[in-house]
Short mmCIF file of C-alpha atoms in Angstrom, two decimals:
data_model
loop_
_atom_site.label_atom_id
_atom_site.label_comp_id
_atom_site.label_asym_id
_atom_site.label_seq_id
_atom_site.Cartn_x
_atom_site.Cartn_y
_atom_site.Cartn_z
CA UNK A 1 20.17 108.69 -377.16
CA UNK A 2 21.35 110.33 -373.75
CA UNK A 3 24.33 112.37 -374.04
CA UNK A 4 27.50 111.16 -372.23
CA UNK A 5 27.79 114.54 -370.35
CA UNK A 6 24.27 114.16 -369.22
CA UNK A 7 24.82 110.74 -367.75
CA UNK A 8 27.96 111.94 -365.94
CA UNK A 9 25.95 114.86 -364.41
CA UNK A 10 23.33 112.35 -363.18
CA UNK A 11 25.86 110.05 -361.88
CA UNK A 12 27.72 112.75 -360.01
CA UNK A 13 24.30 113.94 -358.44
CA UNK A 14 23.48 110.48 -357.45
CA UNK A 15 26.72 110.34 -355.75
CA UNK A 16 26.07 113.58 -353.88
CA UNK A 17 22.61 112.25 -352.62
CA UNK A 18 24.18 109.03 -351.49
CA UNK A 19 27.00 110.76 -349.63
CA UNK A 20 24.47 113.04 -347.87
CA UNK A 21 22.23 110.08 -347.00
CA UNK A 22 25.33 108.30 -345.63
CA UNK A 23 26.40 111.29 -343.49
CA UNK A 24 22.82 111.71 -342.28
CA UNK A 25 22.86 108.06 -340.82
CA UNK A 26 26.39 108.03 -339.48
CA UNK A 27 26.46 107.68 -335.75
CA UNK A 28 27.93 110.72 -334.26
CA UNK A 29 27.60 109.52 -330.54
CA UNK A 30 30.72 108.20 -329.25
CA UNK A 31 30.42 104.41 -328.16
CA UNK A 32 31.82 105.20 -324.77
CA UNK A 33 29.48 108.17 -324.26
CA UNK A 34 26.49 106.01 -325.38
CA UNK A 35 27.48 103.11 -322.80
CA UNK A 36 27.61 105.69 -320.04
CA UNK A 37 24.36 107.43 -320.73
CA UNK A 38 22.72 103.96 -320.85
CA UNK A 39 24.09 103.20 -317.53
CA UNK A 40 22.81 106.43 -316.16
CA UNK A 41 19.29 105.52 -317.50
CA UNK A 42 19.58 102.17 -315.83
CA UNK A 43 20.74 103.78 -312.48
CA UNK A 44 17.50 105.75 -312.69
CA UNK A 45 15.37 102.97 -313.24
CA UNK A 46 14.46 103.82 -316.96
CA UNK A 47 12.46 106.83 -316.29
CA UNK A 48 9.76 107.94 -318.96
CA UNK A 49 11.75 111.08 -319.39
CA UNK A 50 14.61 109.09 -320.92
CA UNK A 51 12.50 107.15 -323.27
CA UNK A 52 14.32 108.72 -326.19
CA UNK A 53 17.59 107.13 -325.11
CA UNK A 54 17.66 104.02 -327.57
CA UNK A 55 20.52 102.17 -328.94
CA UNK A 56 18.90 102.60 -332.47
CA UNK A 57 19.14 106.38 -332.29
CA UNK A 58 22.13 108.77 -332.19
CA UNK A 59 22.60 110.26 -328.75
CA UNK A 60 24.00 113.45 -330.10
CA UNK A 61 20.94 114.10 -332.27
CA UNK A 62 17.83 112.48 -330.87
CA UNK A 63 18.50 111.89 -327.12
CA UNK A 64 16.67 114.59 -324.95
CA UNK A 65 18.75 116.33 -322.23
CA UNK A 66 21.78 115.55 -323.90
CA UNK A 67 24.05 117.83 -326.09
CA UNK A 68 27.28 117.22 -327.89
CA UNK A 69 30.07 119.04 -329.18
CA UNK A 70 29.64 119.85 -332.88
CA UNK A 71 33.19 120.23 -333.60
CA UNK A 72 35.72 117.61 -333.86
CA UNK A 73 35.09 115.51 -331.02
CA UNK A 74 31.26 115.04 -331.13
CA UNK A 75 31.52 113.86 -327.48
CA UNK A 76 28.82 114.62 -325.02
CA UNK A 77 29.38 117.80 -323.24
CA UNK A 78 26.14 118.74 -321.55
CA UNK A 79 23.70 116.70 -319.52
CA UNK A 80 20.71 118.06 -317.79
CA UNK A 81 18.75 115.63 -315.93
CA UNK A 82 15.63 117.69 -315.22
CA UNK A 83 12.07 116.82 -314.53
CA UNK A 84 13.11 113.10 -313.98
CA UNK A 85 10.16 111.37 -312.33
CA UNK A 86 11.59 108.45 -310.44
CA UNK A 87 9.17 105.87 -309.23
CA UNK A 88 8.27 104.46 -307.05
CA UNK A 89 10.87 106.22 -304.88
CA UNK A 90 13.49 109.03 -305.26
CA UNK A 91 16.88 107.90 -306.30
CA UNK A 92 20.36 109.38 -305.59
CA UNK A 93 22.38 111.20 -308.33
CA UNK A 94 23.94 108.47 -310.43
CA UNK A 95 27.83 108.33 -309.94
CA UNK A 96 27.84 106.93 -313.47
CA UNK A 97 27.93 110.66 -314.83
CA UNK A 98 31.72 110.75 -314.16
CA UNK A 99 32.02 108.31 -317.07
CA UNK A 100 31.31 111.29 -319.50
CA UNK A 101 34.87 112.99 -319.44
CA UNK A 102 33.89 115.68 -321.81
CA UNK A 103 31.11 117.04 -319.90
CA UNK A 104 31.20 121.08 -319.47
CA UNK A 105 27.58 121.33 -318.06
CA UNK A 106 26.17 119.05 -315.73
CA UNK A 107 22.64 119.56 -314.19
CA UNK A 108 20.33 117.76 -311.75
CA UNK A 109 16.89 118.91 -311.08
CA UNK A 110 14.16 120.06 -310.85
CA UNK A 111 13.48 116.54 -309.77
CA UNK A 112 13.19 114.17 -306.73
CA UNK A 113 16.84 113.27 -306.55
CA UNK A 114 18.29 112.40 -303.31
CA UNK A 115 21.96 113.17 -302.11
CA UNK A 116 24.81 112.89 -301.93
CA UNK A 117 26.16 114.76 -305.03
CA UNK A 118 28.58 112.03 -306.32
CA UNK A 119 32.18 112.53 -305.41
CA UNK A 120 33.40 111.06 -308.41
CA UNK A 121 32.48 114.30 -310.56
CA UNK A 122 35.90 115.75 -309.45
CA UNK A 123 37.10 113.55 -312.29
CA UNK A 124 35.22 115.66 -314.82
CA UNK A 125 38.26 117.88 -315.79
CA UNK A 126 36.40 120.13 -318.10
CA UNK A 127 33.24 120.94 -315.96
CA UNK A 128 32.48 124.55 -315.78
CA UNK A 129 28.87 124.39 -314.96
CA UNK A 130 27.35 122.33 -311.97
CA UNK A 131 23.59 122.97 -311.25
CA UNK A 132 21.72 120.80 -308.60
CA UNK A 133 18.34 122.78 -308.06
CA UNK A 134 15.01 121.76 -306.57
CA UNK A 135 15.92 118.47 -305.44
CA UNK A 136 15.77 116.51 -302.14
CA UNK A 137 19.57 117.18 -301.57
CA UNK A 138 20.24 117.65 -297.84
CA UNK A 139 23.40 117.76 -295.68
CA UNK A 140 26.25 120.09 -295.98
CA UNK A 141 27.96 121.39 -299.21
CA UNK A 142 30.56 118.99 -299.94
CA UNK A 143 34.18 120.02 -299.66
CA UNK A 144 35.03 118.16 -302.71
CA UNK A 145 33.62 120.68 -304.92
CA UNK A 146 36.59 122.77 -304.40
CA UNK A 147 38.64 120.33 -306.32
CA UNK A 148 36.65 120.99 -309.43
CA UNK A 149 38.82 124.05 -310.20
CA UNK A 150 37.30 124.54 -313.73
CA UNK A 151 34.05 125.55 -312.36
CA UNK A 152 32.75 128.99 -313.26
CA UNK A 153 29.12 128.57 -312.24
CA UNK A 154 27.86 126.69 -309.26
CA UNK A 155 24.23 126.42 -308.37
CA UNK A 156 22.89 124.42 -305.49
CA UNK A 157 19.67 126.27 -304.86
CA UNK A 158 16.22 125.42 -303.59
CA UNK A 159 17.42 122.22 -301.83
CA UNK A 160 17.66 121.28 -298.07
CA UNK A 161 21.42 121.82 -297.50
CA UNK A 162 22.39 122.91 -294.16
CA UNK A 163 25.65 123.87 -292.12
CA UNK A 164 28.09 126.67 -293.29
CA UNK A 165 29.19 127.66 -296.65
CA UNK A 166 32.68 126.07 -296.88
CA UNK A 167 35.72 128.56 -297.10
CA UNK A 168 37.32 125.83 -299.37
CA UNK A 169 35.21 127.17 -302.27
CA UNK A 170 37.87 130.05 -302.37
CA UNK A 171 40.04 127.52 -304.57
CA UNK A 172 37.61 127.99 -307.34
CA UNK A 173 39.26 131.12 -308.79
CA UNK A 174 37.40 130.86 -312.13
CA UNK A 175 34.08 131.12 -310.36
CA UNK A 176 31.77 133.91 -311.72
CA UNK A 177 28.40 132.81 -310.49
CA UNK A 178 27.33 131.31 -306.97
CA UNK A 179 23.64 130.37 -306.31
CA UNK A 180 22.99 129.06 -302.88
CA UNK A 181 19.55 130.51 -302.34
CA UNK A 182 16.56 128.77 -300.59
CA UNK A 183 18.56 126.41 -298.29
CA UNK A 184 18.90 126.24 -294.62
CA UNK A 185 22.54 127.38 -294.46
CA UNK A 186 23.86 129.03 -291.21
CA UNK A 187 26.74 130.65 -289.96
CA UNK A 188 28.82 133.67 -291.50
CA UNK A 189 29.50 134.05 -294.90
CA UNK A 190 33.25 133.21 -295.45
CA UNK A 191 35.63 135.97 -296.42
CA UNK A 192 36.51 134.42 -299.74
CA UNK A 193 35.48 136.92 -302.28
CA UNK A 194 38.97 138.26 -303.31
CA UNK A 195 39.55 134.78 -304.86
CA UNK A 196 37.06 135.49 -307.63
CA UNK A 197 38.38 138.25 -310.02
CA UNK A 198 35.55 137.72 -312.54
CA UNK A 199 32.63 137.40 -310.18
CA UNK A 200 29.26 138.70 -311.34
CA UNK A 201 26.32 136.71 -309.78
CA UNK A 202 25.75 135.98 -306.11
CA UNK A 203 22.39 134.60 -304.69
CA UNK A 204 22.35 133.84 -300.88
CA UNK A 205 18.81 134.66 -300.34
CA UNK A 206 16.45 132.91 -297.94
CA UNK A 207 18.91 131.10 -295.68
CA UNK A 208 19.83 131.61 -291.99
CA UNK A 209 23.13 133.16 -292.67
CA UNK A 210 24.20 135.52 -289.70
CA UNK A 211 26.99 137.85 -288.67
CA UNK A 212 28.67 140.51 -290.46
CA UNK A 213 29.07 140.95 -294.38
CA UNK A 214 32.81 140.10 -295.18
CA UNK A 215 34.73 143.07 -296.44
CA UNK A 216 35.86 141.10 -299.31
CA UNK A 217 32.29 141.07 -301.00
CA UNK A 218 32.89 144.79 -301.25
CA UNK A 219 35.42 144.08 -303.72
CA UNK A 220 33.61 142.34 -306.33
CA UNK A 221 31.77 144.06 -309.04
CA UNK A 222 28.49 142.07 -309.19
CA UNK A 223 25.60 142.32 -311.64
CA UNK A 224 23.05 140.69 -309.30
CA UNK A 225 23.45 140.63 -305.59
CA UNK A 226 20.87 138.68 -303.30
CA UNK A 227 21.39 138.59 -299.66
CA UNK A 228 17.83 139.14 -298.60
CA UNK A 229 15.88 136.97 -295.99
CA UNK A 230 18.71 135.96 -293.81
CA UNK A 231 20.13 137.21 -290.43
CA UNK A 232 23.05 139.44 -291.41
CA UNK A 233 23.99 142.39 -289.28
CA UNK A 234 26.04 145.54 -289.27
CA UNK A 235 27.58 147.59 -292.11
CA UNK A 236 26.54 146.94 -295.91
CA UNK A 237 27.83 150.12 -297.33
CA UNK A 238 30.81 148.47 -298.76
CA UNK A 239 28.65 146.71 -301.36
CA UNK A 240 27.62 149.82 -303.20
CA UNK A 241 29.63 152.28 -305.53
CA UNK A 242 29.36 154.40 -308.24
CA UNK A 243 31.90 152.59 -310.25
CA UNK A 244 30.35 149.30 -310.01
CA UNK A 245 28.03 147.90 -312.66
CA UNK A 246 25.45 146.44 -310.26
CA UNK A 247 21.92 145.99 -311.75
CA UNK A 248 20.14 144.66 -308.44
CA UNK A 249 20.73 144.84 -304.64
CA UNK A 250 18.41 143.02 -302.50
CA UNK A 251 19.48 143.23 -298.72
CA UNK A 252 15.71 142.99 -297.48
CA UNK A 253 14.46 141.42 -294.24
CA UNK A 254 17.76 140.93 -292.50
CA UNK A 255 16.54 143.12 -289.77
CA UNK A 256 19.72 144.23 -288.29
CA UNK A 257 21.63 145.75 -291.13
CA UNK A 258 22.72 149.22 -290.24
CA UNK A 259 24.44 151.89 -292.05
CA UNK A 260 24.24 155.61 -293.23
CA UNK A 261 22.39 155.60 -296.49
CA UNK A 262 23.10 159.29 -297.08
CA UNK A 263 26.87 158.38 -297.45
CA UNK A 264 26.34 155.72 -300.11
CA UNK A 265 27.23 155.98 -303.82
CA UNK A 266 25.17 153.99 -306.30
CA UNK A 267 25.84 152.13 -309.40
CA UNK A 268 24.49 154.12 -312.49
CA UNK A 269 23.35 150.73 -313.97
CA UNK A 270 21.16 150.12 -310.76
CA UNK A 271 17.68 148.96 -311.70
CA UNK A 272 16.25 147.30 -308.46
CA UNK A 273 17.16 148.35 -304.89
CA UNK A 274 15.53 146.62 -301.95
CA UNK A 275 16.74 147.47 -298.44
CA UNK A 276 13.46 147.02 -296.50
CA UNK A 277 13.04 145.56 -292.96
CA UNK A 278 16.45 146.53 -291.64
CA UNK A 279 17.99 149.45 -289.15
CA UNK A 280 19.41 151.55 -292.09
CA UNK A 281 19.60 155.24 -291.02
CA UNK A 282 20.51 158.73 -292.42
CA UNK A 283 18.72 160.39 -295.50
CA UNK A 284 17.99 159.33 -298.95
CA UNK A 285 20.67 160.66 -301.00
CA UNK A 286 19.64 163.11 -303.99
CA UNK A 287 22.13 161.14 -306.14
CA UNK A 288 19.80 158.21 -306.29
CA UNK A 289 17.55 160.33 -308.59
CA UNK A 290 20.33 160.33 -311.14
CA UNK A 291 20.19 156.52 -311.60
CA UNK A 292 18.33 156.60 -314.79
CA UNK A 293 17.62 152.81 -315.13
CA UNK A 294 16.18 152.52 -311.56
CA UNK A 295 12.55 150.98 -311.95
CA UNK A 296 12.06 149.63 -308.37
CA UNK A 297 12.89 150.93 -304.78
CA UNK A 298 11.90 149.74 -301.35
CA UNK A 299 13.47 151.30 -298.28
CA UNK A 300 10.56 150.78 -296.07
CA UNK A 301 10.81 149.50 -292.35
CA UNK A 302 14.11 151.25 -291.49
CA UNK A 303 15.28 154.31 -289.67
CA UNK A 304 15.53 156.92 -292.42
CA UNK A 305 14.92 160.48 -292.11
CA UNK A 306 14.65 163.58 -294.09
CA UNK A 307 12.81 164.65 -297.36
CA UNK A 308 12.36 161.83 -300.09
CA UNK A 309 14.10 163.16 -303.13
CA UNK A 310 11.90 164.54 -305.89
CA UNK A 311 11.57 161.85 -308.81
CA UNK A 312 11.52 158.93 -306.55
CA UNK A 313 7.83 159.06 -306.31
CA UNK A 314 7.40 158.31 -310.08
CA UNK A 315 8.96 154.78 -309.46
CA UNK A 316 7.72 153.89 -305.86
CA UNK A 317 4.46 154.14 -304.00
CA UNK A 318 4.24 155.46 -300.38
CA UNK A 319 4.58 151.73 -299.06
CA UNK A 320 8.27 151.78 -300.42
CA UNK A 321 9.19 154.59 -297.91
CA UNK A 322 6.60 153.54 -294.93
CA UNK A 323 7.62 152.85 -291.51
CA UNK A 324 10.70 154.91 -291.26
CA UNK A 325 11.79 157.38 -288.40
CA UNK A 326 10.92 160.60 -290.02
CA UNK A 327 10.76 160.55 -293.80
CA UNK A 328 8.41 163.22 -295.57
CA UNK A 329 7.67 164.27 -298.97
CA UNK A 330 5.94 162.78 -301.94
CA UNK A 331 4.73 160.03 -302.04
CA UNK A 332 4.36 160.43 -298.29
CA UNK A 333 1.88 163.11 -297.12
CA UNK A 334 3.90 164.06 -294.14
CA UNK A 335 6.93 163.28 -291.72
CA UNK A 336 6.60 160.26 -289.58
CA UNK A 337 7.21 161.46 -285.98
CA UNK A 338 8.41 157.96 -284.88
CA UNK A 339 9.15 154.63 -286.39
CA UNK A 340 6.10 152.31 -286.94
CA UNK A 341 6.09 148.72 -286.23
#
């Protein structure tokens, strides 16, 4: 005959199993979030990429491209609508995303979304990351983005945006990263960078930005700085400094940036330096050889003179120093007597 204590233990274990099974089948997805997500799916004509979005499954556990807060709320806090193939025609970004009030991360693309960015996202009071990348978005950068003052990361890269960078972005005092590369933006870079005390990443490459680099950009301590392939001109020396933590500076192919490189101090964290295809003059300072983490240098197509510091030849070939005014020394065999084009 089974002992009573044994029966008790079996019952206790069965209760634990039933509790665990019950917990595993409990819907964590908030009903309002599920409703909003299903509306987004409908607005996008039920694409195959969202086939996992079914009412019979938990959106927090089983729906692709969706993440939820695992703490107390279990509300949807991240939505990344990437690689959505919308047939037969591209569709606008759904305004229904604004019905997810707990979103902190919102992404559109890569994908054939058209614009505009829905203005209703200003109602997302917890949003800190907005990414719209590699889409068919065109027109100007919307002014209403400056109303989302919680933003820390803004990426509108690889689109068809035009016009100027709005100075109203200065209202985003928490901004740490701005990525606007590979658009058709034009005009001057606004002098707004004193508004961003914690700014670390700036990508403005491959646009048509023109004019001088604003002085406030020299006051930020960025890790990555990409201003290449624009039409910027004049002084860029304020971007450098031995007390900065910069890893990468790329100013290549602006054609008319001009400053004395010999008077520049470099971050000791610097790894990549590309200043090619400009009008930079002076000599290459010896202090550059003290930057231990430097792995890539390109100073070609400038107006530099003097001897190449010993040590740089170990990280750069002759092409990195070619087409200057009168550089000489390893890895170049001799001084150039005039600039080559």
